[in-house]
PDB file of C-alpha atoms in Angstrom:
ATOM      1  CA  MET A   1       0.037   0.023  -0.007  1.00 41.00           C
ATOM      2  CA  SER A   2       1.344   3.341  -0.829  1.00 44.00           C
ATOM      3  CA  ALA A   3       2.583   5.739   1.899  1.00 50.00           C
ATOM      4  CA  ASN A   4      -0.010   8.257   0.600  1.00 60.00           C
ATOM      5  CA  PHE A   5      -3.021   6.098   1.542  1.00 69.00           C
ATOM      6  CA  SER A   6      -5.440   7.828   3.752  1.00 86.00           C
ATOM      7  CA  TYR A   7      -8.151   6.575   5.723  1.00 88.00           C
ATOM      8  CA  ARG A   8     -10.182   9.986   4.859  1.00 90.00           C
ATOM      9  CA  HIS A   9      -9.878   8.943   1.208  1.00 92.00           C
ATOM     10  CA  LEU A  10     -11.202   5.537   1.988  1.00 91.00           C
ATOM     11  CA  TYR A  11     -13.978   6.950   4.043  1.00 92.00           C
ATOM     12  CA  TYR A  12     -15.153   9.072   1.041  1.00 93.00           C
ATOM     13  CA  PHE A  13     -14.978   6.252  -1.348  1.00 93.00           C
ATOM     14  CA  TRP A  14     -17.190   4.229   1.225  1.00 92.00           C
ATOM     15  CA  VAL A  15     -19.749   6.619   1.325  1.00 92.00           C
ATOM     16  CA  VAL A  16     -19.770   7.000  -2.497  1.00 92.00           C
ATOM     17  CA  ALA A  17     -20.138   3.310  -2.872  1.00 90.00           C
ATOM     18  CA  LYS A  18     -23.132   3.313  -0.160  1.00 89.00           C
ATOM     19  CA  GLU A  19     -24.935   6.221  -1.826  1.00 89.00           C
ATOM     20  CA  GLY A  20     -24.474   5.175  -5.274  1.00 87.00           C
ATOM     21  CA  GLY A  21     -22.989   8.377  -6.644  1.00 89.00           C
ATOM     22  CA  MET A  22     -20.914  11.295  -6.075  1.00 91.00           C
ATOM     23  CA  SER A  23     -23.825  14.027  -5.716  1.00 91.00           C
ATOM     24  CA  ARG A  24     -25.462  11.894  -3.244  1.00 90.00           C
ATOM     25  CA  ALA A  25     -22.239  11.323  -1.184  1.00 90.00           C
ATOM     26  CA  ALA A  26     -21.539  15.023  -1.334  1.00 91.00           C
ATOM     27  CA  LEU A  27     -25.109  15.652   0.093  1.00 91.00           C
ATOM     28  CA  LYS A  28     -24.531  13.213   2.797  1.00 90.00           C
ATOM     29  CA  LEU A  29     -20.957  14.544   3.758  1.00 90.00           C
ATOM     30  CA  ASP A  30     -22.033  18.228   3.237  1.00 91.00           C
ATOM     31  CA  VAL A  31     -19.037  18.903   0.882  1.00 92.00           C
ATOM     32  CA  ALA A  32     -18.770  19.875  -2.634  1.00 93.00           C
ATOM     33  CA  VAL A  33     -18.993  17.186  -5.336  1.00 91.00           C
ATOM     34  CA  GLN A  34     -15.435  18.095  -6.566  1.00 92.00           C
ATOM     35  CA  THR A  35     -14.171  17.414  -3.084  1.00 93.00           C
ATOM     36  CA  VAL A  36     -15.603  13.822  -2.961  1.00 91.00           C
ATOM     37  CA  SER A  37     -14.397  13.335  -6.595  1.00 92.00           C
ATOM     38  CA  THR A  38     -10.854  14.410  -5.491  1.00 93.00           C
ATOM     39  CA  GLN A  39     -10.723  12.111  -2.507  1.00 92.00           C
ATOM     40  CA  VAL A  40     -11.734   9.151  -4.397  1.00 92.00           C
ATOM     41  CA  ARG A  41      -9.220   9.805  -7.188  1.00 92.00           C
ATOM     42  CA  GLU A  42      -6.480  10.056  -4.606  1.00 91.00           C
ATOM     43  CA  LEU A  43      -7.589   6.731  -3.192  1.00 92.00           C
ATOM     44  CA  GLU A  44      -7.399   5.007  -6.535  1.00 91.00           C
ATOM     45  CA  ARG A  45      -3.993   6.528  -7.404  1.00 91.00           C
ATOM     46  CA  SER A  46      -2.830   5.405  -4.037  1.00 90.00           C
ATOM     47  CA  LEU A  47      -4.085   1.892  -4.617  1.00 90.00           C
ATOM     48  CA  GLY A  48      -3.148   1.699  -7.989  1.00 91.00           C
ATOM     49  CA  HIS A  49      -6.700   0.787  -9.305  1.00 92.00           C
ATOM     50  CA  THR A  50      -9.919   2.037 -10.567  1.00 93.00           C
ATOM     51  CA  LEU A  51     -12.746   1.486  -7.894  1.00 93.00           C
ATOM     52  CA  LEU A  52     -15.527   3.046  -9.412  1.00 91.00           C
ATOM     53  CA  LYS A  53     -17.067   2.747 -12.870  1.00 90.00           C
ATOM     54  CA  PRO A  54     -20.000   4.627 -14.799  1.00 88.00           C
ATOM     55  CA  ALA A  55     -23.334   2.688 -14.266  1.00 84.00           C
ATOM     56  CA  GLY A  56     -26.373   4.534 -15.838  1.00 81.00           C
ATOM     57  CA  ARG A  57     -26.853   7.834 -13.947  1.00 78.00           C
ATOM     58  CA  GLY A  58     -24.738   6.650 -11.140  1.00 80.00           C
ATOM     59  CA  LEU A  59     -21.634   4.596 -10.287  1.00 86.00           C
ATOM     60  CA  ALA A  60     -20.729   0.743  -9.662  1.00 89.00           C
ATOM     61  CA  LEU A  61     -17.979  -0.948  -8.199  1.00 92.00           C
ATOM     62  CA  THR A  62     -15.234  -2.509 -10.059  1.00 92.00           C
ATOM     63  CA  ASP A  63     -13.712  -5.883  -9.066  1.00 93.00           C
ATOM     64  CA  ALA A  64     -10.919  -3.729  -7.074  1.00 93.00           C
ATOM     65  CA  GLY A  65     -13.694  -1.668  -5.513  1.00 90.00           C
ATOM     66  CA  LEU A  66     -15.708  -4.554  -4.264  1.00 93.00           C
ATOM     67  CA  ALA A  67     -12.557  -5.740  -2.491  1.00 93.00           C
ATOM     68  CA  ALA A  68     -12.015  -2.400  -1.031  1.00 91.00           C
ATOM     69  CA  MET A  69     -15.636  -2.099   0.002  1.00 92.00           C
ATOM     70  CA  ARG A  70     -15.588  -5.197   2.007  1.00 91.00           C
ATOM     71  CA  GLN A  71     -12.550  -3.962   3.962  1.00 91.00           C
ATOM     72  CA  ALA A  72     -14.027  -0.417   4.248  1.00 90.00           C
ATOM     73  CA  ASP A  73     -17.267  -1.946   5.585  1.00 90.00           C
ATOM     74  CA  LEU A  74     -15.223  -3.898   8.424  1.00 89.00           C
ATOM     75  CA  ILE A  75     -13.264  -0.701   9.180  1.00 90.00           C
ATOM     76  CA  PHE A  76     -15.903   1.720   9.437  1.00 88.00           C
ATOM     77  CA  GLN A  77     -18.366  -0.520  11.101  1.00 86.00           C
ATOM     78  CA  LEU A  78     -15.803  -1.098  13.835  1.00 84.00           C
ATOM     79  CA  GLY A  79     -15.322   2.761  13.967  1.00 85.00           C
ATOM     80  CA  GLU A  80     -18.984   3.398  14.452  1.00 84.00           C
ATOM     81  CA  GLN A  81     -18.830   1.030  17.652  1.00 83.00           C
ATOM     82  CA  LEU A  82     -15.769   3.093  19.079  1.00 84.00           C
ATOM     83  CA  PRO A  83     -17.630   5.593  21.163  1.00 84.00           C
ATOM     84  CA  ALA A  84     -19.977   3.095  22.671  1.00 78.00           C
ATOM     85  CA  ALA A  85     -16.949   0.921  23.454  1.00 73.00           C
ATOM     86  CA  VAL A  86     -15.041   3.667  25.126  1.00 79.00           C
ATOM     87  CA  LEU A  87     -18.041   4.834  27.143  1.00 75.00           C
ATOM     88  CA  ASP A  88     -18.643   1.237  28.298  1.00 69.00           C
ATOM     89  CA  ALA A  89     -14.964   0.827  29.392  1.00 65.00           C
ATOM     90  CA  VAL A  90     -15.056   3.819  31.590  1.00 69.00           C
ATOM     91  CA  SER A  91     -18.636   3.397  32.826  1.00 64.00           C
ATOM     92  CA  SER A  92     -18.691  -0.189  33.791  1.00 61.00           C
ATOM     93  CA  PRO A  93     -15.553  -1.309  35.731  1.00 60.00           C
ATOM     94  CA  SER A  94     -15.227  -5.195  35.132  1.00 72.00           C
ATOM     95  CA  VAL A  95     -12.603  -7.790  35.458  1.00 81.00           C
ATOM     96  CA  ARG A  96     -12.028  -8.817  31.940  1.00 86.00           C
ATOM     97  CA  LEU A  97     -10.892 -12.346  31.223  1.00 90.00           C
ATOM     98  CA  ASN A  98     -10.087 -13.381  27.399  1.00 91.00           C
ATOM     99  CA  VAL A  99      -9.984 -17.135  26.896  1.00 94.00           C
ATOM    100  CA  GLY A 100      -9.010 -18.921  23.819  1.00 94.00           C
ATOM    101  CA  VAL A 101     -10.917 -22.224  23.490  1.00 95.00           C
ATOM    102  CA  LEU A 102      -9.685 -25.207  21.453  1.00 93.00           C
ATOM    103  CA  ASP A 103     -12.551 -25.773  18.798  1.00 90.00           C
ATOM    104  CA  ILE A 104     -12.764 -29.381  19.335  1.00 89.00           C
ATOM    105  CA  LEU A 105     -13.134 -29.091  23.182  1.00 91.00           C
ATOM    106  CA  PRO A 106     -16.715 -30.156  24.568  1.00 90.00           C
ATOM    107  CA  LYS A 107     -18.725 -26.885  25.276  1.00 91.00           C
ATOM    108  CA  LEU A 108     -20.090 -28.470  28.566  1.00 91.00           C
ATOM    109  CA  VAL A 109     -16.453 -29.025  29.505  1.00 92.00           C
ATOM    110  CA  VAL A 110     -15.687 -25.612  29.003  1.00 93.00           C
ATOM    111  CA  TRP A 111     -18.377 -24.430  31.014  1.00 92.00           C
ATOM    112  CA  ARG A 112     -17.370 -26.706  33.641  1.00 89.00           C
ATOM    113  CA  LEU A 113     -13.672 -25.657  33.728  1.00 91.00           C
ATOM    114  CA  LEU A 114     -14.690 -21.960  33.813  1.00 91.00           C
ATOM    115  CA  GLN A 115     -16.957 -22.387  37.027  1.00 88.00           C
ATOM    116  CA  PRO A 116     -14.216 -21.165  39.449  1.00 86.00           C
ATOM    117  CA  VAL A 117     -14.378 -17.783  38.036  1.00 87.00           C
ATOM    118  CA  MET A 118     -17.994 -17.420  37.203  1.00 86.00           C
ATOM    119  CA  ARG A 119     -18.626 -16.122  40.811  1.00 82.00           C
ATOM    120  CA  GLU A 120     -16.686 -12.925  40.082  1.00 82.00           C
ATOM    121  CA  PRO A 121     -19.331 -10.430  40.379  1.00 82.00           C
ATOM    122  CA  GLN A 122     -17.887  -7.997  37.681  1.00 82.00           C
ATOM    123  CA  LEU A 123     -16.564 -10.447  35.409  1.00 86.00           C
ATOM    124  CA  ARG A 124     -16.501  -9.551  31.699  1.00 86.00           C
ATOM    125  CA  LEU A 125     -15.839 -12.974  29.904  1.00 90.00           C
ATOM    126  CA  GLN A 126     -14.914 -13.307  26.185  1.00 90.00           C
ATOM    127  CA  CYS A 127     -14.445 -16.693  24.692  1.00 93.00           C
ATOM    128  CA  GLN A 128     -12.996 -17.355  21.113  1.00 93.00           C
ATOM    129  CA  VAL A 129     -12.758 -20.510  19.418  1.00 92.00           C
ATOM    130  CA  ASP A 130     -10.182 -21.476  17.100  1.00 92.00           C
ATOM    131  CA  GLU A 131      -7.547 -24.080  16.170  1.00 90.00           C
ATOM    132  CA  PHE A 132      -4.714 -24.804  18.475  1.00 90.00           C
ATOM    133  CA  GLU A 133      -1.603 -23.258  16.552  1.00 88.00           C
ATOM    134  CA  ASP A 134      -3.972 -20.093  16.051  1.00 91.00           C
ATOM    135  CA  LEU A 135      -4.740 -19.949  19.771  1.00 92.00           C
ATOM    136  CA  LEU A 136      -1.065 -20.241  20.750  1.00 89.00           C
ATOM    137  CA  GLY A 137      -0.223 -17.622  18.081  1.00 88.00           C
ATOM    138  CA  ASP A 138      -2.797 -15.031  19.717  1.00 90.00           C
ATOM    139  CA  LEU A 139      -1.701 -16.104  23.155  1.00 89.00           C
ATOM    140  CA  ALA A 140       1.842 -15.251  22.358  1.00 86.00           C
ATOM    141  CA  LEU A 141       0.472 -11.565  21.415  1.00 85.00           C
ATOM    142  CA  HIS A 142      -1.366 -11.527  24.663  1.00 86.00           C
ATOM    143  CA  ARG A 143      -4.646 -11.314  22.907  1.00 88.00           C
ATOM    144  CA  PHE A 144      -5.664 -14.140  25.461  1.00 91.00           C
ATOM    145  CA  ASP A 145      -5.230 -14.462  29.089  1.00 90.00           C
ATOM    146  CA  LEU A 146      -5.150 -18.266  28.769  1.00 91.00           C
ATOM    147  CA  VAL A 147      -6.137 -20.901  26.465  1.00 94.00           C
ATOM    148  CA  LEU A 148      -8.220 -23.898  27.384  1.00 95.00           C
ATOM    149  CA  ALA A 149      -7.061 -27.219  25.406  1.00 94.00           C
ATOM    150  CA  ASP A 150      -7.119 -30.904  25.640  1.00 92.00           C
ATOM    151  CA  ARG A 151      -3.271 -31.335  24.854  1.00 90.00           C
ATOM    152  CA  LEU A 152      -0.020 -30.227  25.980  1.00 88.00           C
ATOM    153  CA  VAL A 153       1.819 -27.605  23.858  1.00 86.00           C
ATOM    154  CA  PRO A 154       4.649 -29.314  21.790  1.00 80.00           C
ATOM    155  CA  PRO A 155       8.074 -28.181  22.829  1.00 77.00           C
ATOM    156  CA  ASN A 156       8.966 -24.958  20.937  1.00 68.00           C
ATOM    157  CA  ALA A 157      11.723 -22.788  21.980  1.00 53.00           C
ATOM    158  CA  SER A 158      10.367 -19.937  20.343  1.00 67.00           C
ATOM    159  CA  LEU A 159       7.150 -20.029  22.360  1.00 73.00           C
ATOM    160  CA  LYS A 160       7.433 -20.041  26.200  1.00 79.00           C
ATOM    161  CA  VAL A 161       4.091 -21.242  27.666  1.00 82.00           C
ATOM    162  CA  TYR A 162       2.911 -23.041  30.741  1.00 84.00           C
ATOM    163  CA  CYS A 163       0.628 -25.811  30.688  1.00 87.00           C
ATOM    164  CA  HIS A 164      -1.656 -26.346  33.900  1.00 89.00           C
ATOM    165  CA  PRO A 165      -3.650 -29.497  34.143  1.00 91.00           C
ATOM    166  CA  LEU A 166      -7.229 -28.715  35.213  1.00 91.00           C
ATOM    167  CA  GLU A 167      -9.335 -31.777  35.166  1.00 89.00           C
ATOM    168  CA  ALA A 168      -9.370 -35.314  33.848  1.00 92.00           C
ATOM    169  CA  SER A 169     -12.474 -37.305  33.080  1.00 94.00           C
ATOM    170  CA  ASN A 170     -13.145 -40.783  31.939  1.00 96.00           C
ATOM    171  CA  LEU A 171     -15.385 -41.207  28.917  1.00 96.00           C
ATOM    172  CA  SER A 172     -18.764 -43.045  28.585  1.00 97.00           C
ATOM    173  CA  TRP A 173     -20.958 -43.719  25.600  1.00 98.00           C
ATOM    174  CA  TYR A 174     -24.470 -42.134  25.403  1.00 98.00           C
ATOM    175  CA  ALA A 175     -27.512 -42.538  23.207  1.00 97.00           C
ATOM    176  CA  ALA A 176     -30.861 -41.225  22.581  1.00 97.00           C
ATOM    177  CA  ALA A 177     -33.857 -43.124  23.966  1.00 96.00           C
ATOM    178  CA  SER A 178     -34.411 -44.629  20.452  1.00 96.00           C
ATOM    179  CA  LEU A 179     -31.061 -46.429  20.560  1.00 97.00           C
ATOM    180  CA  GLN A 180     -30.611 -46.884  24.205  1.00 96.00           C
ATOM    181  CA  ALA A 181     -31.932 -50.553  24.512  1.00 96.00           C
ATOM    182  CA  LYS A 182     -30.312 -51.562  21.476  1.00 97.00           C
ATOM    183  CA  ALA A 183     -26.847 -50.264  22.491  1.00 97.00           C
ATOM    184  CA  ARG A 184     -27.042 -51.621  25.987  1.00 97.00           C
ATOM    185  CA  ARG A 185     -27.769 -55.135  24.787  1.00 97.00           C
ATOM    186  CA  GLY A 186     -24.384 -56.760  24.535  1.00 96.00           C
ATOM    187  CA  PHE A 187     -22.443 -53.564  25.059  1.00 97.00           C
ATOM    188  CA  PRO A 188     -19.618 -52.797  24.155  1.00 97.00           C
ATOM    189  CA  LYS A 189     -19.840 -55.441  21.175  1.00 97.00           C
ATOM    190  CA  SER A 190     -23.093 -53.624  20.386  1.00 97.00           C
ATOM    191  CA  LEU A 191     -21.222 -50.827  19.098  1.00 97.00           C
ATOM    192  CA  ALA A 192     -20.626 -52.910  15.976  1.00 97.00           C
ATOM    193  CA  ARG A 193     -24.109 -52.866  15.145  1.00 96.00           C
ATOM    194  CA  VAL A 194     -25.536 -49.742  16.330  1.00 97.00           C
ATOM    195  CA  PRO A 195     -24.494 -46.389  14.508  1.00 98.00           C
ATOM    196  CA  VAL A 196     -21.744 -44.589  16.258  1.00 98.00           C
ATOM    197  CA  LEU A 197     -20.572 -41.059  16.091  1.00 98.00           C
ATOM    198  CA  LEU A 198     -17.016 -40.036  16.791  1.00 97.00           C
ATOM    199  CA  PRO A 199     -14.848 -36.865  17.095  1.00 96.00           C
ATOM    200  CA  THR A 200     -12.479 -36.349  14.046  1.00 94.00           C
ATOM    201  CA  GLN A 201      -8.840 -37.077  14.461  1.00 92.00           C
ATOM    202  CA  HIS A 202      -8.500 -33.398  15.327  1.00 90.00           C
ATOM    203  CA  ALA A 203      -9.359 -34.340  18.773  1.00 91.00           C
ATOM    204  CA  ALA A 204      -6.670 -35.801  21.157  1.00 91.00           C
ATOM    205  CA  VAL A 205      -8.998 -38.375  22.659  1.00 94.00           C
ATOM    206  CA  ARG A 206      -9.708 -39.730  19.023  1.00 95.00           C
ATOM    207  CA  GLY A 207      -6.500 -41.766  19.124  1.00 95.00           C
ATOM    208  CA  GLN A 208      -7.565 -43.289  22.482  1.00 96.00           C
ATOM    209  CA  LEU A 209     -11.025 -44.456  21.159  1.00 97.00           C
ATOM    210  CA  ASP A 210      -9.559 -45.966  18.123  1.00 97.00           C
ATOM    211  CA  ARG A 211      -7.256 -48.091  20.478  1.00 97.00           C
ATOM    212  CA  TRP A 212     -10.149 -48.826  22.647  1.00 97.00           C
ATOM    213  CA  PHE A 213     -12.075 -50.316  19.698  1.00 97.00           C
ATOM    214  CA  GLU A 214      -8.977 -52.433  18.622  1.00 97.00           C
ATOM    215  CA  ARG A 215      -8.503 -53.510  22.372  1.00 96.00           C
ATOM    216  CA  ILE A 216     -12.017 -54.755  22.467  1.00 96.00           C
ATOM    217  CA  GLY A 217     -11.958 -56.335  19.113  1.00 97.00           C
ATOM    218  CA  VAL A 218     -14.938 -54.131  17.764  1.00 97.00           C
ATOM    219  CA  ARG A 219     -15.126 -52.536  14.361  1.00 97.00           C
ATOM    220  CA  PRO A 220     -17.568 -49.689  15.134  1.00 97.00           C
ATOM    221  CA  HIS A 221     -20.571 -49.006  12.772  1.00 97.00           C
ATOM    222  CA  LEU A 222     -19.273 -45.578  12.301  1.00 97.00           C
ATOM    223  CA  VAL A 223     -21.893 -43.134  10.631  1.00 97.00           C
ATOM    224  CA  GLY A 224     -20.614 -39.697  11.555  1.00 97.00           C
ATOM    225  CA  GLU A 225     -17.417 -37.680  12.407  1.00 97.00           C
ATOM    226  CA  PHE A 226     -17.625 -34.351  14.012  1.00 95.00           C
ATOM    227  CA  GLU A 227     -14.967 -31.613  14.597  1.00 90.00           C
ATOM    228  CA  ASP A 228     -17.274 -29.661  16.733  1.00 90.00           C
ATOM    229  CA  SER A 229     -18.352 -31.394  19.881  1.00 89.00           C
ATOM    230  CA  ALA A 230     -21.658 -29.643  20.271  1.00 90.00           C
ATOM    231  CA  LEU A 231     -22.640 -30.678  16.784  1.00 93.00           C
ATOM    232  CA  LEU A 232     -21.691 -34.207  17.926  1.00 95.00           C
ATOM    233  CA  GLU A 233     -23.912 -34.085  20.992  1.00 94.00           C
ATOM    234  CA  THR A 234     -26.782 -32.510  19.068  1.00 95.00           C
ATOM    235  CA  PHE A 235     -26.586 -35.167  16.253  1.00 97.00           C
ATOM    236  CA  GLY A 236     -26.226 -37.998  18.897  1.00 97.00           C
ATOM    237  CA  ALA A 237     -29.176 -36.571  20.872  1.00 96.00           C
ATOM    238  CA  GLY A 238     -31.146 -36.578  17.718  1.00 96.00           C
ATOM    239  CA  GLY A 239     -30.845 -40.332  17.408  1.00 96.00           C
ATOM    240  CA  MET A 240     -28.191 -40.525  14.794  1.00 98.00           C
ATOM    241  CA  GLY A 241     -25.771 -42.565  16.612  1.00 97.00           C
ATOM    242  CA  VAL A 242     -24.289 -43.660  19.975  1.00 98.00           C
ATOM    243  CA  PHE A 243     -21.388 -41.110  20.999  1.00 98.00           C
ATOM    244  CA  PRO A 244     -18.682 -40.701  23.631  1.00 97.00           C
ATOM    245  CA  ALA A 245     -18.833 -37.812  26.213  1.00 96.00           C
ATOM    246  CA  ALA A 246     -16.721 -36.802  29.268  1.00 95.00           C
ATOM    247  CA  ASP A 247     -18.195 -38.216  32.628  1.00 95.00           C
ATOM    248  CA  LEU A 248     -17.601 -34.816  34.253  1.00 92.00           C
ATOM    249  CA  THR A 249     -20.502 -33.718  31.960  1.00 93.00           C
ATOM    250  CA  HIS A 250     -22.957 -36.460  32.677  1.00 95.00           C
ATOM    251  CA  ASP A 251     -25.404 -34.349  34.690  1.00 94.00           C
ATOM    252  CA  ASP A 252     -25.546 -31.423  32.282  1.00 92.00           C
ATOM    253  CA  LEU A 253     -25.555 -33.855  29.281  1.00 94.00           C
ATOM    254  CA  VAL A 254     -28.527 -35.671  30.528  1.00 95.00           C
ATOM    255  CA  ALA A 255     -30.376 -32.840  31.540  1.00 94.00           C
ATOM    256  CA  ARG A 256     -29.706 -30.623  28.349  1.00 92.00           C
ATOM    257  CA  TYR A 257     -29.979 -33.389  25.706  1.00 94.00           C
ATOM    258  CA  ARG A 258     -32.184 -35.921  27.329  1.00 94.00           C
ATOM    259  CA  VAL A 259     -29.703 -38.809  26.403  1.00 97.00           C
ATOM    260  CA  HIS A 260     -28.999 -41.988  28.465  1.00 97.00           C
ATOM    261  CA  ARG A 261     -25.724 -43.420  29.556  1.00 97.00           C
ATOM    262  CA  VAL A 262     -25.056 -46.628  27.771  1.00 97.00           C
ATOM    263  CA  GLY A 263     -21.752 -47.850  29.303  1.00 96.00           C
ATOM    264  CA  SER A 264     -18.206 -46.922  30.277  1.00 96.00           C
ATOM    265  CA  CYS A 265     -15.237 -46.437  27.924  1.00 96.00           C
ATOM    266  CA  ASP A 266     -12.860 -48.320  30.155  1.00 94.00           C
ATOM    267  CA  GLY A 267      -9.273 -47.041  29.878  1.00 93.00           C
ATOM    268  CA  VAL A 268     -10.173 -43.811  27.797  1.00 96.00           C
ATOM    269  CA  SER A 269      -9.933 -40.513  29.526  1.00 94.00           C
ATOM    270  CA  GLU A 270      -9.530 -36.768  28.590  1.00 93.00           C
ATOM    271  CA  GLN A 271      -7.079 -34.499  30.263  1.00 93.00           C
ATOM    272  CA  PHE A 272      -7.814 -30.687  29.935  1.00 94.00           C
ATOM    273  CA  PHE A 273      -5.236 -27.794  30.357  1.00 93.00           C
ATOM    274  CA  ALA A 274      -4.875 -24.159  30.984  1.00 91.00           C
ATOM    275  CA  VAL A 275      -2.147 -22.607  28.775  1.00 90.00           C
ATOM    276  CA  ARG A 276      -0.626 -19.254  29.677  1.00 88.00           C
ATOM    277  CA  THR A 277       2.439 -17.400  28.780  1.00 83.00           C
ATOM    278  CA  GLU A 278       3.680 -15.587  32.014  1.00 69.00           C
ATOM    279  CA  LYS A 279       5.660 -17.692  34.478  1.00 58.00           C
ATOM    280  CA  LYS A 280       4.240 -15.758  37.398  1.00 55.00           C
ATOM    281  CA  VAL A 281       0.545 -15.667  36.959  1.00 52.00           C
ATOM    282  CA  ALA A 282      -0.643 -12.240  37.136  1.00 60.00           C
ATOM    283  CA  HIS A 283      -4.208 -12.246  36.168  1.00 77.00           C
ATOM    284  CA  PRO A 284      -6.242 -12.801  39.497  1.00 79.00           C
ATOM    285  CA  LEU A 285      -8.960 -15.180  37.562  1.00 83.00           C
ATOM    286  CA  VAL A 286      -6.244 -17.122  35.711  1.00 83.00           C
ATOM    287  CA  GLN A 287      -4.659 -17.737  39.213  1.00 81.00           C
ATOM    288  CA  ARG A 288      -7.941 -18.896  40.474  1.00 82.00           C
ATOM    289  CA  LEU A 289      -8.413 -21.148  37.726  1.00 80.00           C
ATOM    290  CA  VAL A 290      -5.020 -22.853  37.839  1.00 79.00           C
ATOM    291  CA  ARG A 291      -4.737 -22.929  41.621  1.00 71.00           C
ATOM    292  CA  GLY A 292      -3.808 -26.448  42.763  1.00 46.00           C
ATOM    293  CA  SER A 293      -2.541 -27.338  39.354  1.00 48.00           C
ATOM    294  CA  ALA A 294       1.034 -28.678  38.905  1.00 45.00           C
ATOM    295  CA  LYS A 295       3.580 -26.053  39.549  1.00 41.00           C
TER     296      LYS A 295
END
């Protein structure tokens, strides 16, 4: 981008595109048409591409203009939120906690893991779901106070993080009422006959589940794989198949989805971790979460 690029030029272009012409934009901005035209030409010169083209009595966006408009929409929509965000920050004192959540992590588990901080009366919690590598990148840039994950961080000298084990949970199999009786009959061998849903290989626990099936000599009747745990539970609750879930979510799972426990998944467990950057925990809520974890 040219050093001559100006957000004022971009704003004038944005208004022209939204209004559909120079004259209407000039009325909106309360400036002369020539001023608007000059600002848009300066932006085009800065970017090196024509952004607008004649269309009847008005103007239309070129391909380059469409790309510029998409970015301008994001920029100025955020800008419109700035006054409210500043006012909110100074008028509503709060304790903010920004948490990155591994996309495959069961949502009911996330809710359980965050319970120690949910009693904070002025809590302002922000959770963002993403893939592990992206979460760690944002953690390194201090966009998160911590990351919740189902795995340890691989050794990496360029990224100094600290992993605190939070909770571990055995797994059990659950099913909707329509599959409950058939799944319990001859369990776990029944999993070769009834439809089975599993997390994708993206989940750390998937490897354990595959080895469990090998150990008991069962080839599961696999009908669905889900990267999102909430989708897995939703489709399982709808009767698509029997599915595994962490025992620590049993009460919430049964109450929310009205499913039934079929049997245990002996020898398979999930460990959940809080990942942070600072060696000394500074954020009081992070300290509350990891208190009692391995030093």
